[in-house]
mmCIF file of C-alpha atoms in Angstrom:
data_model
loop_
_atom_site.group_PDB
_atom_site.id
_atom_site.type_symbol
_atom_site.label_atom_id
_atom_site.label_comp_id
_atom_site.label_asym_id
_atom_site.label_seq_id
_atom_site.Cartn_x
_atom_site.Cartn_y
_atom_site.Cartn_z
ATOM 1 C CA MET V 1 8.704 3.640 17.383
ATOM 2 C CA TYR V 2 5.792 4.621 19.666
ATOM 3 C CA VAL V 3 2.342 3.244 18.811
ATOM 4 C CA GLU V 4 -1.030 4.336 20.158
ATOM 5 C CA LEU V 5 -4.582 3.215 19.363
ATOM 6 C CA LYS V 6 -7.438 5.553 20.317
ATOM 7 C CA ASN V 7 -11.063 4.390 20.342
ATOM 8 C CA ILE V 8 -10.538 1.945 17.469
ATOM 9 C CA ASN V 9 -13.633 0.277 16.012
ATOM 10 C CA LYS V 10 -13.748 -2.171 13.110
ATOM 11 C CA THR V 11 -16.741 -4.128 11.822
ATOM 12 C CA TYR V 12 -17.045 -6.813 9.153
ATOM 13 C CA GLY V 13 -20.736 -7.200 8.359
ATOM 14 C CA SER V 14 -22.409 -8.149 11.643
ATOM 15 C CA TYR V 15 -19.093 -9.038 13.318
ATOM 16 C CA GLN V 16 -17.400 -6.310 15.340
ATOM 17 C CA ALA V 17 -13.705 -7.189 15.423
ATOM 18 C CA SER V 18 -12.638 -4.154 17.491
ATOM 19 C CA LYS V 19 -14.739 -2.301 20.063
ATOM 20 C CA ASN V 20 -13.298 0.978 21.349
ATOM 21 C CA VAL V 21 -9.792 -0.442 21.617
ATOM 22 C CA ASN V 22 -7.337 1.839 23.434
ATOM 23 C CA PHE V 23 -3.696 1.174 24.270
ATOM 24 C CA GLY V 24 -0.224 2.580 23.809
ATOM 25 C CA ILE V 25 3.121 0.868 23.306
ATOM 26 C CA GLU V 26 6.360 2.594 24.181
ATOM 27 C CA LYS V 27 9.347 2.503 21.864
ATOM 28 C CA GLY V 28 11.571 -0.551 22.303
ATOM 29 C CA LYS V 29 8.996 -2.694 24.140
ATOM 30 C CA LEU V 30 7.930 -6.283 23.391
ATOM 31 C CA ILE V 31 4.182 -6.704 23.821
ATOM 32 C CA GLY V 32 2.164 -9.913 23.646
ATOM 33 C CA LEU V 33 -1.437 -9.955 22.358
ATOM 34 C CA LEU V 34 -3.298 -12.951 23.750
ATOM 35 C CA GLY V 35 -6.819 -14.193 23.229
ATOM 36 C CA PRO V 36 -8.914 -16.903 21.576
ATOM 37 C CA SER V 37 -9.549 -17.102 17.834
ATOM 38 C CA GLY V 38 -11.939 -14.373 16.763
ATOM 39 C CA SER V 39 -10.965 -12.044 19.606
ATOM 40 C CA GLY V 40 -9.709 -9.350 17.214
ATOM 41 C CA LYS V 41 -5.934 -9.751 17.613
ATOM 42 C CA THR V 42 -5.071 -10.073 13.934
ATOM 43 C CA THR V 43 -7.404 -7.219 12.987
ATOM 44 C CA ILE V 44 -5.521 -4.921 15.363
ATOM 45 C CA LEU V 45 -2.166 -5.845 13.825
ATOM 46 C CA ARG V 46 -3.472 -5.403 10.296
ATOM 47 C CA MET V 47 -4.828 -1.945 11.141
ATOM 48 C CA ILE V 48 -1.514 -0.882 12.687
ATOM 49 C CA ALA V 49 0.294 -2.185 9.598
ATOM 50 C CA GLY V 50 -2.064 -0.367 7.232
ATOM 51 C CA LEU V 51 -3.512 -3.537 5.716
ATOM 52 C CA GLU V 52 -6.942 -2.636 7.116
ATOM 53 C CA THR V 53 -8.539 0.734 7.922
ATOM 54 C CA PRO V 54 -10.503 1.301 11.156
ATOM 55 C CA ASP V 55 -14.126 2.407 10.852
ATOM 56 C CA SER V 56 -13.460 4.997 13.538
ATOM 57 C CA GLY V 57 -10.699 6.020 15.936
ATOM 58 C CA GLU V 58 -7.064 6.901 15.405
ATOM 59 C CA ILE V 59 -3.896 4.898 14.883
ATOM 60 C CA ILE V 60 -0.914 7.006 15.930
ATOM 61 C CA ILE V 61 2.721 6.184 15.205
ATOM 62 C CA ASP V 62 5.412 8.461 16.631
ATOM 63 C CA GLY V 63 2.840 11.173 17.265
ATOM 64 C CA LYS V 64 1.315 11.124 13.756
ATOM 65 C CA VAL V 65 -2.141 9.846 12.850
ATOM 66 C CA VAL V 66 -1.525 7.273 10.110
ATOM 67 C CA ASN V 67 -5.060 6.096 9.273
ATOM 68 C CA ASP V 68 -4.652 7.264 5.666
ATOM 69 C CA VAL V 69 -0.947 6.441 5.297
ATOM 70 C CA PRO V 70 -0.344 3.445 2.969
ATOM 71 C CA ALA V 71 1.222 0.324 4.467
ATOM 72 C CA SER V 72 4.310 0.782 2.283
ATOM 73 C CA GLU V 73 5.018 4.150 3.901
ATOM 74 C CA ARG V 74 4.643 3.172 7.563
ATOM 75 C CA GLY V 75 8.057 1.545 7.989
ATOM 76 C CA ILE V 76 6.626 -1.560 9.650
ATOM 77 C CA GLY V 77 7.810 -5.163 9.349
ATOM 78 C CA PHE V 78 5.202 -7.952 9.416
ATOM 79 C CA VAL V 79 5.912 -11.600 10.301
ATOM 80 C CA PHE V 80 3.155 -13.964 9.152
ATOM 81 C CA GLN V 81 2.355 -17.463 10.408
ATOM 82 C CA ASN V 82 2.547 -18.781 6.828
ATOM 83 C CA TYR V 83 5.929 -17.031 6.216
ATOM 84 C CA ALA V 84 4.744 -15.267 2.992
ATOM 85 C CA LEU V 85 7.879 -16.273 1.072
ATOM 86 C CA MET V 86 8.347 -16.590 -2.705
ATOM 87 C CA LYS V 87 8.291 -20.357 -3.095
ATOM 88 C CA SER V 88 10.229 -20.451 -6.362
ATOM 89 C CA TYR V 89 13.083 -18.393 -4.865
ATOM 90 C CA THR V 90 16.093 -19.406 -2.826
ATOM 91 C CA VAL V 91 16.593 -18.248 0.752
ATOM 92 C CA PHE V 92 19.056 -15.598 -0.438
ATOM 93 C CA GLU V 93 16.702 -14.341 -3.165
ATOM 94 C CA ASN V 94 13.799 -14.028 -0.716
ATOM 95 C CA VAL V 95 15.850 -12.002 1.745
ATOM 96 C CA GLU V 96 17.262 -9.826 -1.059
ATOM 97 C CA LEU V 97 13.820 -8.856 -2.407
ATOM 98 C CA PRO V 98 13.314 -5.624 -0.382
ATOM 99 C CA LEU V 99 16.677 -4.314 -1.632
ATOM 100 C CA LEU V 100 15.994 -4.712 -5.356
ATOM 101 C CA ALA V 101 13.928 -1.529 -5.566
ATOM 102 C CA GLY V 102 16.641 0.545 -3.856
ATOM 103 C CA ARG V 103 19.908 1.980 -5.080
ATOM 104 C CA TYR V 104 22.108 -0.833 -3.864
ATOM 105 C CA SER V 105 24.924 -2.357 -5.853
ATOM 106 C CA GLY V 106 25.102 -6.127 -6.151
ATOM 107 C CA ARG V 107 27.984 -6.140 -3.692
ATOM 108 C CA GLU V 108 26.046 -4.060 -1.153
ATOM 109 C CA ARG V 109 23.007 -6.310 -1.435
ATOM 110 C CA LYS V 110 25.110 -9.429 -0.961
ATOM 111 C CA LYS V 111 26.779 -7.972 2.136
ATOM 112 C CA LEU V 112 23.481 -6.916 3.766
ATOM 113 C CA VAL V 113 21.731 -10.194 2.991
ATOM 114 C CA ASN V 114 24.613 -12.310 4.283
ATOM 115 C CA GLU V 115 24.744 -10.286 7.510
ATOM 116 C CA MET V 116 21.062 -10.960 8.162
ATOM 117 C CA LEU V 117 21.344 -14.633 7.221
ATOM 118 C CA GLU V 118 24.208 -14.903 9.692
ATOM 119 C CA PHE V 119 22.188 -13.174 12.401
ATOM 120 C CA THR V 120 19.228 -15.498 11.907
ATOM 121 C CA GLY V 121 21.425 -18.592 11.722
ATOM 122 C CA ILE V 122 20.621 -19.715 8.182
ATOM 123 C CA ARG V 123 23.576 -18.510 6.121
ATOM 124 C CA ASP V 124 24.408 -22.092 5.143
ATOM 125 C CA LEU V 125 20.939 -22.344 3.543
ATOM 126 C CA ALA V 126 21.356 -19.303 1.264
ATOM 127 C CA ASP V 127 21.255 -21.255 -2.003
ATOM 128 C CA LYS V 128 18.417 -23.603 -1.083
ATOM 129 C CA LYS V 129 14.868 -23.139 -2.364
ATOM 130 C CA VAL V 130 12.606 -22.191 0.540
ATOM 131 C CA THR V 131 10.410 -25.189 -0.254
ATOM 132 C CA ARG V 132 13.348 -27.432 0.685
ATOM 133 C CA ILE V 133 13.861 -26.092 4.215
ATOM 134 C CA SER V 134 11.906 -26.618 7.440
ATOM 135 C CA GLY V 135 9.120 -24.404 8.760
ATOM 136 C CA GLY V 136 11.371 -22.940 11.440
ATOM 137 C CA GLU V 137 14.037 -22.164 8.832
ATOM 138 C CA GLN V 138 11.410 -20.532 6.622
ATOM 139 C CA GLN V 139 10.333 -18.334 9.515
ATOM 140 C CA ARG V 140 13.975 -17.356 10.085
ATOM 141 C CA CYS V 141 14.169 -16.472 6.393
ATOM 142 C CA ALA V 142 11.076 -14.269 6.733
ATOM 143 C CA ILE V 143 12.600 -12.510 9.746
ATOM 144 C CA ALA V 144 15.888 -11.967 7.891
ATOM 145 C CA ARG V 145 13.929 -10.406 5.015
ATOM 146 C CA LEU V 146 12.116 -7.917 7.233
ATOM 147 C CA MET V 147 15.414 -6.994 8.900
ATOM 148 C CA VAL V 148 16.882 -6.173 5.482
ATOM 149 C CA ALA V 149 13.798 -4.060 4.729
ATOM 150 C CA GLY V 150 14.402 -1.986 7.871
ATOM 151 C CA GLY V 151 11.780 -0.399 10.118
ATOM 152 C CA ASP V 152 11.680 -0.011 13.885
ATOM 153 C CA LEU V 153 8.308 -1.679 14.496
ATOM 154 C CA ILE V 154 7.751 -5.398 13.949
ATOM 155 C CA LEU V 155 4.313 -7.021 14.047
ATOM 156 C CA ALA V 156 4.266 -10.808 14.358
ATOM 157 C CA ASP V 157 1.004 -12.697 13.807
ATOM 158 C CA GLU V 158 1.334 -16.162 15.369
ATOM 159 C CA PRO V 159 4.988 -16.491 14.264
ATOM 160 C CA THR V 160 5.263 -19.804 16.136
ATOM 161 C CA GLY V 161 1.784 -21.150 15.354
ATOM 162 C CA ALA V 162 2.888 -23.639 12.682
ATOM 163 C CA LEU V 163 5.964 -24.809 14.608
ATOM 164 C CA ASP V 164 6.563 -27.325 17.373
ATOM 165 C CA HIS V 165 7.147 -25.983 20.872
ATOM 166 C CA GLU V 166 10.938 -26.225 20.752
ATOM 167 C CA MET V 167 11.207 -24.419 17.407
ATOM 168 C CA GLY V 168 8.647 -21.871 18.613
ATOM 169 C CA ILE V 169 10.894 -21.022 21.541
ATOM 170 C CA ALA V 170 13.848 -20.591 19.155
ATOM 171 C CA ILE V 171 11.875 -18.167 16.961
ATOM 172 C CA MET V 172 10.719 -16.166 19.997
ATOM 173 C CA GLU V 173 14.320 -15.957 21.185
ATOM 174 C CA LEU V 174 15.247 -14.552 17.781
ATOM 175 C CA LEU V 175 12.475 -11.952 18.016
ATOM 176 C CA GLU V 176 13.664 -11.062 21.503
ATOM 177 C CA MET V 177 17.152 -10.498 20.080
ATOM 178 C CA LEU V 178 15.625 -7.997 17.651
ATOM 179 C CA ASN V 179 13.884 -6.325 20.583
ATOM 180 C CA LYS V 180 17.225 -5.995 22.367
ATOM 181 C CA ARG V 181 18.522 -4.250 19.247
ATOM 182 C CA GLY V 182 15.924 -1.537 19.843
ATOM 183 C CA LYS V 183 12.999 -2.808 17.760
ATOM 184 C CA THR V 184 9.455 -2.430 19.085
ATOM 185 C CA LEU V 185 7.554 -5.714 18.786
ATOM 186 C CA ILE V 186 3.879 -6.666 19.016
ATOM 187 C CA VAL V 187 3.457 -10.447 18.971
ATOM 188 C CA ILE V 188 0.240 -12.462 18.729
ATOM 189 C CA THR V 189 0.509 -15.840 20.410
ATOM 190 C CA HIS V 190 -1.739 -18.433 22.051
ATOM 191 C CA ASP V 191 1.172 -19.679 24.164
ATOM 192 C CA GLN V 192 1.826 -17.324 27.067
ATOM 193 C CA GLU V 193 4.772 -19.484 28.121
ATOM 194 C CA ILE V 194 6.733 -18.719 24.945
ATOM 195 C CA GLY V 195 9.116 -15.805 25.350
ATOM 196 C CA SER V 196 9.365 -13.000 27.880
ATOM 197 C CA ARG V 197 7.389 -9.788 27.402
ATOM 198 C CA ASP V 198 7.214 -6.288 28.810
ATOM 199 C CA ARG V 199 3.417 -6.431 28.835
ATOM 200 C CA VAL V 200 0.571 -8.753 27.875
ATOM 201 C CA ILE V 201 -2.739 -7.482 26.497
ATOM 202 C CA ARG V 202 -5.610 -9.974 26.613
ATOM 203 C CA LEU V 203 -8.538 -9.614 24.242
ATOM 204 C CA ALA V 204 -11.950 -11.234 23.817
ATOM 205 C CA ASP V 205 -14.792 -10.313 21.467
ATOM 206 C CA GLY V 206 -12.852 -7.340 20.119
ATOM 207 C CA GLN V 207 -12.263 -5.767 23.519
ATOM 208 C CA ILE V 208 -9.335 -5.507 25.907
ATOM 209 C CA LEU V 209 -10.043 -7.594 28.989
ATOM 210 C CA GLU V 210 -6.771 -7.119 30.831
ATOM 211 C CA GLU V 211 -3.318 -5.586 30.615
ATOM 212 C CA ALA V 212 -0.578 -7.121 32.731
ATOM 213 C CA LYS V 213 3.172 -6.699 33.097
#
């Protein structure tokens, strides 16, 4: 999935979160967005995902301007720092959620969910409530859920921010495995030492300061 931002501007009151932001991301790449808090990183991800609308400029996905396309129709997976899981559900039930609205039999759902739990290394936790597992395991659960949902573009907003360094490395390695499967990834992180990337984009005050490979 190819992504391009053209002259993107976004303002909240007197705060300009994005100032003429321009960049493109080729299909199958893993890109890191770096910058201090308030630099506009999360706003960019939310606009790509369709959770926010730019004041001006164009967001283009696979050659189509998607400014007015709802988030549910963009085919994008989003990994949040706080995991965004259903706390009263088990690991299996959380991962199964995206399949409940589709035409899947119970057997098909079980097969797909178990495959993703196996891939993310948490199949033995399937029957546990997510409140009873560690932060790193919860993040793996969230990643398994977005894999079940499908989509070729994954946006990750500080996916390692609430984890210790060792667990953060493990989660980045998992995201890199998804990248090797052909997924395009845009990852926000403060830690430039975590994970390898095809390109790093540094932001400050809503503007791109530097792009480096």
